[in-house]
XYZ file of C-alpha atoms in Angstrom:
402
model
C 3.246 3.409 14.094
C 0.926 5.985 12.569
C 0.678 7.959 9.358
C 1.891 11.567 9.095
C 3.819 11.436 12.359
C 6.257 13.965 10.863
C 3.657 16.722 11.295
C 3.954 18.958 14.330
C 1.068 18.819 16.851
C -0.054 22.245 15.604
C -0.021 21.130 11.962
C -1.900 17.955 12.778
C -4.557 19.815 14.740
C -5.014 22.277 11.891
C -5.262 19.658 9.128
C -7.156 16.776 10.743
C -10.671 16.569 12.089
C -9.831 13.025 13.247
C -6.153 12.110 13.456
C -4.721 8.922 11.931
C -4.884 5.918 14.251
C -1.978 4.024 15.742
C -1.261 0.419 14.795
C 1.408 -2.264 14.917
C 1.881 -5.719 13.443
C -0.228 -7.072 16.309
C -3.419 -5.416 15.077
C -6.204 -7.401 13.444
C -6.003 -8.434 9.802
C -8.571 -5.926 8.528
C -6.742 -2.992 10.109
C -3.360 -4.115 8.789
C -4.719 -4.717 5.284
C -5.520 -1.006 5.020
C -2.464 0.095 7.005
C 0.013 -1.357 4.466
C -0.837 1.600 2.223
C 2.174 2.842 0.270
C 4.751 0.071 0.746
C 8.334 1.113 -0.023
C 10.460 -1.614 -1.617
C 14.169 -1.866 -0.774
C 16.615 -4.488 -2.072
C 17.732 -6.890 0.645
C 21.322 -6.075 -0.321
C 20.973 -2.562 1.098
C 23.175 -2.461 4.173
C 21.661 0.458 6.128
C 17.967 -0.392 6.247
C 17.988 -0.687 10.039
C 19.781 2.632 10.457
C 17.413 4.390 8.048
C 14.506 3.214 10.207
C 16.113 4.162 13.516
C 17.201 7.592 12.265
C 13.841 8.239 10.552
C 15.687 9.071 7.370
C 12.600 8.577 5.202
C 9.706 10.862 6.107
C 6.424 8.980 6.061
C 7.856 5.451 6.028
C 5.139 3.216 7.478
C 5.420 -0.045 5.554
C 8.499 -1.593 3.984
C 9.131 -4.589 1.729
C 12.668 -5.987 1.816
C 13.102 -7.569 -1.598
C 14.944 -10.848 -2.139
C 13.494 -11.375 -5.609
C 13.702 -9.061 -8.652
C 15.855 -6.448 -6.895
C 18.538 -9.051 -6.134
C 20.719 -10.694 -8.790
C 20.876 -14.496 -8.759
C 24.516 -14.315 -7.729
C 23.627 -12.128 -4.715
C 20.967 -14.265 -3.069
C 23.176 -15.702 -0.320
C 24.637 -12.328 0.614
C 21.181 -10.725 0.471
C 19.771 -13.308 2.874
C 22.720 -12.744 5.196
C 22.140 -9.003 5.101
C 18.449 -9.540 5.886
C 19.347 -11.524 9.003
C 21.801 -8.844 10.095
C 19.268 -6.063 9.439
C 16.620 -7.668 11.645
C 19.213 -8.465 14.275
C 20.306 -4.831 14.418
C 16.699 -3.676 14.655
C 16.183 -6.066 17.561
C 19.184 -4.698 19.467
C 18.260 -1.086 18.718
C 14.927 -1.847 20.394
C 16.562 -3.604 23.349
C 18.887 -0.628 23.866
C 16.010 1.853 23.642
C 17.171 3.564 20.446
C 14.100 2.332 18.542
C 10.695 2.413 20.180
C 8.343 -0.446 19.224
C 5.794 2.185 18.153
C 8.286 3.493 15.566
C 8.809 0.142 13.852
C 7.218 0.104 10.389
C 5.288 -2.858 9.042
C 8.082 -4.971 7.534
C 7.577 -7.597 4.834
C 10.037 -9.773 2.937
C 9.504 -10.626 -0.730
C 10.788 -14.148 -1.197
C 11.750 -16.107 -4.311
C 10.298 -19.516 -3.529
C 8.520 -21.627 -0.931
C 11.865 -23.268 -0.117
C 13.367 -19.880 0.674
C 10.341 -18.988 2.819
C 10.786 -22.171 4.837
C 14.489 -21.463 5.275
C 13.871 -17.891 6.425
C 11.232 -18.925 8.944
C 13.719 -21.354 10.490
C 16.738 -19.081 10.424
C 14.930 -15.917 11.588
C 13.480 -17.560 14.695
C 13.760 -15.026 17.486
C 13.435 -12.087 15.096
C 10.184 -12.989 13.331
C 8.194 -10.803 15.739
C 9.689 -7.817 13.884
C 7.988 -8.872 10.645
C 4.388 -8.457 9.522
C 4.639 -10.989 6.724
C 5.916 -11.966 3.287
C 5.188 -11.044 -0.324
C 4.788 -13.954 -2.741
C 5.802 -13.081 -6.341
C 4.663 -14.730 -9.590
C 1.715 -16.094 -7.630
C -0.203 -19.075 -8.979
C -2.511 -21.615 -7.360
C 0.049 -24.454 -7.409
C 3.019 -22.489 -6.041
C 0.741 -20.460 -3.783
C -0.486 -23.577 -2.038
C 3.040 -24.256 -0.801
C 3.538 -20.669 0.372
C 0.370 -20.537 2.424
C 0.679 -24.064 3.776
C 4.101 -23.188 5.191
C 2.758 -19.905 6.562
C -0.243 -21.583 8.185
C 1.928 -24.256 9.796
C 4.234 -21.598 11.221
C 1.393 -19.491 12.635
C -0.279 -22.487 14.264
C 2.957 -23.540 15.949
C 4.188 -20.051 16.903
C 2.213 -19.742 20.118
C -0.529 -17.366 21.297
C 1.801 -14.431 22.035
C 3.442 -14.333 18.625
C 2.022 -11.898 16.041
C 0.411 -13.516 13.004
C 2.578 -13.524 9.895
C 0.647 -12.738 6.710
C 1.117 -13.392 3.010
C 0.649 -10.918 0.167
C 0.252 -12.721 -3.182
C 1.401 -10.745 -6.230
C -0.544 -11.293 -9.464
C 1.974 -10.861 -12.300
C 2.255 -14.025 -14.406
C 1.456 -14.607 -18.065
C -1.333 -17.058 -17.146
C -3.124 -14.266 -15.275
C -2.955 -11.688 -18.059
C -3.503 -13.969 -21.079
C -7.188 -13.718 -21.918
C -7.661 -17.429 -22.671
C -6.333 -18.579 -19.295
C -7.170 -15.637 -17.022
C -10.589 -16.575 -15.663
C -9.844 -20.214 -14.734
C -6.467 -19.206 -13.255
C -8.010 -16.404 -11.180
C -10.790 -18.735 -10.021
C -8.188 -21.246 -8.824
C -6.293 -18.492 -6.988
C -9.530 -17.159 -5.519
C -10.433 -20.589 -4.154
C -6.945 -20.958 -2.665
C -6.984 -17.546 -0.993
C -10.419 -18.175 0.483
C -9.076 -21.358 2.104
C -6.192 -19.439 3.644
C -8.036 -16.156 4.104
C -6.965 -15.553 7.756
C -3.379 -15.274 6.488
C -3.987 -13.223 3.303
C -3.281 -9.569 4.047
C -3.876 -8.121 0.592
C -3.756 -8.983 -3.099
C -1.071 -7.100 -5.039
C -0.890 -6.366 -8.770
C 2.462 -6.568 -10.581
C 1.716 -4.468 -13.662
C 5.405 -4.099 -14.598
C 5.670 -7.857 -15.199
C 2.345 -7.807 -17.038
C 3.589 -5.015 -19.305
C 6.865 -6.822 -19.946
C 5.029 -9.806 -21.406
C 3.767 -7.554 -24.223
C 6.868 -5.375 -24.488
C 4.974 -2.387 -23.084
C 5.825 0.379 -20.640
C 3.551 3.277 -19.761
C 5.069 6.709 -20.179
C 4.800 9.365 -17.433
C 1.882 11.096 -19.179
C -0.254 7.958 -18.880
C -1.608 5.776 -16.096
C -1.696 2.011 -16.019
C -5.407 2.302 -16.831
C -4.530 3.830 -20.214
C -2.884 0.575 -21.339
C -5.835 -1.465 -22.543
C -4.471 -4.978 -22.058
C -3.320 -4.174 -18.489
C -6.549 -2.342 -17.653
C -8.627 -5.336 -18.717
C -6.603 -7.661 -16.495
C -6.727 -5.290 -13.511
C -10.499 -5.061 -13.984
C -10.850 -8.847 -13.777
C -8.637 -9.019 -10.671
C -10.852 -6.414 -8.998
C -13.940 -8.340 -10.111
C -12.635 -11.571 -8.592
C -11.074 -10.234 -5.378
C -12.683 -6.849 -4.728
C -16.122 -8.084 -3.762
C -17.176 -6.783 -0.375
C -18.225 -10.173 0.956
C -14.760 -11.647 0.331
C -12.936 -9.063 2.401
C -9.762 -8.828 0.272
C -7.935 -5.513 0.007
C -6.281 -4.978 -3.387
C -3.058 -2.997 -3.742
C -2.143 -1.157 -6.939
C 0.963 -1.400 -9.135
C 4.139 0.629 -8.890
C 4.690 4.069 -10.422
C 8.256 3.979 -11.659
C 9.003 7.574 -12.654
C 10.654 10.203 -10.476
C 11.893 12.503 -13.256
C 11.273 12.616 -17.008
C 10.414 14.829 -19.973
C 6.777 15.639 -20.575
C 4.842 15.173 -23.811
C 1.210 15.854 -22.888
C -0.290 18.741 -20.935
C -0.262 18.128 -17.146
C -3.604 17.337 -15.541
C -2.778 18.355 -11.975
C -5.049 21.339 -11.296
C -3.718 24.498 -9.634
C -6.823 25.167 -7.534
C -6.377 22.516 -4.775
C -2.781 23.606 -4.198
C -3.598 27.309 -4.257
C -6.556 26.944 -1.911
C -4.512 24.994 0.632
C -1.178 26.848 0.557
C -1.363 29.911 -1.690
C 1.870 30.720 -3.542
C 3.728 27.961 -1.681
C 1.166 25.508 -2.990
C 1.758 26.582 -6.578
C 5.509 26.098 -6.121
C 4.873 22.634 -4.718
C 2.634 21.812 -7.688
C 5.406 22.789 -10.096
C 7.930 20.606 -8.263
C 5.572 17.653 -8.667
C 5.116 18.389 -12.354
C 8.888 18.494 -12.800
C 9.185 15.032 -11.228
C 6.175 13.499 -13.032
C 4.426 12.962 -9.700
C 1.247 14.420 -11.200
C 0.928 11.165 -13.155
C 1.277 9.203 -9.923
C -1.422 11.290 -8.223
C -3.733 10.741 -11.186
C -3.106 6.997 -11.117
C -3.804 6.798 -7.374
C -7.080 8.637 -7.985
C -7.996 5.952 -10.552
C -6.887 3.251 -8.096
C -9.253 4.585 -5.446
C -12.171 4.876 -7.846
C -11.667 1.209 -8.705
C -11.572 0.099 -5.062
C -7.789 -0.248 -4.781
C -6.096 0.927 -1.573
C -2.314 0.601 -1.353
C 0.542 0.872 -3.834
C 4.004 -0.501 -4.419
C 6.545 2.323 -4.006
C 10.105 2.306 -5.375
C 11.131 5.891 -4.603
C 10.805 7.673 -1.229
C 9.472 10.871 -2.837
C 6.322 8.948 -3.796
C 5.334 8.108 -0.218
C 3.793 11.406 0.825
C 1.601 12.105 -2.240
C 0.233 8.552 -2.224
C -0.461 8.581 1.516
C -2.076 12.011 1.296
C -4.485 10.699 -1.341
C -5.712 7.994 1.058
C -6.809 10.420 3.772
C -10.603 10.647 3.993
C -12.036 14.043 3.102
C -14.551 15.778 5.320
C -17.236 15.320 2.659
C -16.547 11.581 2.307
C -16.670 11.132 6.070
C -19.934 13.054 6.446
C -21.572 10.994 3.700
C -20.338 7.670 5.103
C -21.290 8.509 8.704
C -24.778 9.591 7.636
C -25.360 6.465 5.548
C -24.242 4.133 8.344
C -26.240 6.015 10.995
C -29.397 5.715 8.889
C -28.910 2.125 7.743
C -31.493 0.617 10.097
C -34.394 1.018 7.677
C -35.858 4.442 8.478
C -34.621 6.021 5.242
C -33.955 4.812 1.717
C -32.331 7.946 0.336
C -31.146 11.251 1.809
C -29.656 14.506 0.580
C -26.009 14.772 1.577
C -24.792 17.221 4.217
C -22.956 19.075 1.447
C -26.262 19.314 -0.455
C -24.577 18.231 -3.704
C -25.692 14.596 -4.046
C -28.212 11.981 -2.953
C -26.988 9.219 -0.622
C -28.812 5.933 -1.164
C -28.560 3.987 2.072
C -28.406 0.377 0.881
C -26.382 0.818 -2.348
C -23.811 3.056 -0.638
C -23.440 1.122 2.623
C -20.487 -1.028 1.519
C -18.726 2.091 0.253
C -19.367 3.771 3.598
C -17.817 0.896 5.521
C -14.684 1.120 3.380
C -14.470 4.864 3.984
C -14.650 4.274 7.733
C -11.899 1.646 7.533
C -9.691 4.148 5.725
C -10.512 6.916 8.190
C -9.312 4.848 11.156
C -5.886 4.434 9.555
C -5.333 7.629 7.542
C -7.540 10.082 9.428
C -10.161 12.620 8.317
C -9.411 16.119 7.003
C -11.022 19.284 8.287
C -13.584 20.804 5.952
C -11.202 23.532 4.776
C -8.444 21.131 3.757
C -7.672 18.786 0.855
C -4.881 16.275 0.264
C -2.397 18.999 -0.696
C -2.419 20.201 2.916
C -0.385 17.098 3.801
C 2.294 17.689 1.186
C 4.355 19.745 3.588
C 7.912 20.863 2.944
C 9.345 17.494 3.877
C 11.486 16.023 1.141
C 12.390 12.377 1.775
C 15.862 11.090 1.085
C 16.981 10.134 -2.431
C 16.520 6.832 -4.183
C 17.049 3.722 -2.113
C 16.779 1.200 -4.930
């Protein structure tokens, strides 16, 4: 699997200085933590997930979360589990028959409802678990999380050396996490738990929709999640607790839920990047994004990145490409990071950047540089003449899947 595989060889050569790297669920934890990227959620009741993957119906699909929790009604749980088994079984036979190459299999996760359900799935899916990368754990807390990760650790230790590691992705979304009076002790308990099970923690996810619900809030398409003060404060503390370089946790941002709506405020998506990359076609593309409120999504992803967040929950296929394009490393970022790392042995303390527009301080910017290099291995590096809009080619994914 690799990002932007829908580009032609000519397009890829034109856009990328260094192409995105290939990966599978057998890669190391650090690689996979970045590779999750924009993870598309689908309800486990959807009957054609396997066929959508085989037929490459969704351009840019790299990671997928099959949801057994909020997207499934309580009365549908049994049928949803059954459909999950059948989906993985069909994927297995498509691979056996040569209709699906292993390199075309996305990173697949299952969002479970409880530790009991996780245990049941691990037993019942034996023989198909090698198709999965891991599980998402909703409403995560230290007490319930202990059970999730204990079960996961026991499975991985007993699975054998040839089996890929299955990872957990805890989702922070409970009242105890967002309430100011309980937040710090609760996050400290979760932090201690995740450090104990760190080899099996792929990333830390933020469930801002549940957080907003607690206060009866919902951001409108003209705003980002960072414009809602009570959510912003909580996200800030999660980043403070789990985004420290020495801990090695990758944090994934909350979902953007709009794919069409009326606008109130003036759009903030500039014309220049689109015009520079694609001329008149770029301006048409910009307008299509404004019509679908994707400019708000792009703005929120920009804020995510500035706050150290890489990855996002996706609920509509049309959101995949703009989010993924925002994660590609620019030529300027790559030049700065490569220079800082190359000169990190003590010969220099500060240097003028190659673009001659900033000073690069070697020690303070080294951790940033390492993160840029991790991103570049997964998402690639753009040529100097290109920006993220160059990857927003005329490739419209299929309609809503949820």
